[in-house]
């Protein structure tokens, strides 16, 4: 929805403060801009410039074909003679552009740019000698030509204007929170927040490029506080110091400055005063997103269209909610998904796997789910199990079910193409049905992964979904699994392209290639020119994991009749509707444990709250201290799984010393006791688009003035996090430490275990942290429902509640509980759930059943604790009857606020 304001005069391409935008103008409704795109590459023919405007206007803007030539391209839209310009911009004009506002005119990776090369593009060339890394030497001058905007009456849209495509107008917002300016020359958009005047989007700061395989859009940013833009190994708050984030799904262990498994072209940005907005570019092609210290952002993609959304918030939580309104809210997980998961590559046999499960039970360590990696398969073939080494797998699964535990197995998309004809149904039947990705000549594309030569299912084809379901159905009769782990779905390939290579064309080697690892789109994946049902792989590559997750979730729903459990490595916007995610093949290093928190926070912003990292690390060798500390942190990952690699020593909790084992056990029992809280948080994520784990967002959302942040010092924190709004987790992240420093925003915080309180004005506080403890604190005003933990969530979830209340200074607090059967589909949508509110006012705790259901009859409150009671009560009553109680004077710590 939009209200369009159009400038009656041209906008300056560059001003002293581009964030300020242009002059205001009177409102004018206008339809979405449109422009034809050359065909012949499988790319869409229609190309709206943005989701800008609704309209019932009789006038429609027309994008005039006078753009600049994009870098390294022969543009399909050449400037006319009137757009001729000198070979080099004036030196004075170039020098006037401040370094932070220099937009790169020669973005090719690895290019050593000379003056001649730069000026051949009619750009400024100013070598840097300041030592400032990343400042472009070759950048656009202030007067670099761009598109202009003309006006065309709709009734004149005849054959002579065939390159202008009509797009259905959107509804006009009755009271929009923003003002949109349309700059005519150069063509640009400026979006302001109506209430504050803050500029959220200003595309006039640099030239717009709109060619067949090169689309570039730049904008100012209101601050340096930018989040999202996954998937990358980075801090939670992205660095805006000349930081290029490449997006193109890739199988590679998490590495800085590298495109990783998933693609999420969405950011959330904070503004001065604490408001927030979001920006989403709905585009699946390879792209670079460049952040620079102006601050500003450049989107540079090599296909698709510039179809973007701006979300106005104004609270950070509202931005995420609005984003999820577009891409879809995450699914409600099945209850056991929130338990402890155990896996490794290298159990070698089903009996060895069984022994670990038995050992965990014997030591009284909670575990809900046992997994197997690819070593359970027969010759690494999907839908098989090794009849020699994993012969007892069906019996193991039966034993797990008998103990209220579950079984998850890995599946890779690559289907072996080399088995004797008639002996491997998945390939034979897939070939017969034509479900595999084809090469440019229409033949089945063959790559190579674990089973050797393989074909790749085309999950963009509904026929493939049915074939996938039938394969799972056949295997389920042998091994009744409960969930699926879909790996290698970028898709990964041990070859570059295929056994036959890839064609030599502009799809495989486009005029501009973003900074993908390996330098080629086909690097360790299939050919970009490969053909799928919906389009070429050039367009669909980064959607592969999403399409496989959708097919897998659908198949499990049909097969089991319950909520599907799927964990996927590759991901794309809307992934949370179908799967969770783990952060990939990390290492057993302290820095990897630290980095996992930023990854989990980022994916909560991106709409995948069911996320975790491999506890204790996947590759290399862990050590006891690292694994204890990681197990304590991992007990508070939304998705909690210990997993390690083939050549690594066992690292499940049962193999460590008694003291380490006890510390891990206590951390997991703590997680299980907090299951009612975690389950309720996932309900809010599913129903309302809330986050489960984050730091600053809940502090904004639930502040006394939710539209204004209380503490900007929380913006960059990614070594602590909150569950919901009330439970603060402060893990130890350094070796040899017996204390940890944590930031406490202003307010009263209670030690989770003892009730001692900290009254903070917003500062770092040193906390005691022996090896057997992870620090937890309750925020004032919270009521946390807990249960007596057991070895599985099935048993734990049947226990009575204990309410843990953290009182405000005025004696008030509130909390809630969502409860259903834990596994049925669509319980919220079908009102098959109970919902209970807990409140404390004037020294009275009350519960109110807001939504009643038979599940509510199973809920009882057995006991309650109240932190922050100022003096010993004379009497405590429960439902009018006097009850026994204990009282302890707690310490109150008021740190020095320096």
XYZ file of C-alpha atoms in Angstrom, residues 748 750 755-759 868 870 889-895:
16
model
C 15.539 -4.979 37.947
C 16.592 -11.523 39.255
C 16.188 -14.706 43.357
C 18.929 -12.199 44.178
C 18.258 -9.005 42.273
C 20.327 -6.562 40.279
C 19.066 -3.021 39.838
C 11.032 -9.391 44.841
C 9.739 -6.813 49.983
C 15.768 -12.480 52.404
C 17.512 -11.999 49.064
C 20.432 -9.827 48.184
C 19.880 -6.678 46.154
C 22.869 -5.587 44.074
C 22.984 -2.006 42.799
C 26.117 -1.767 40.653
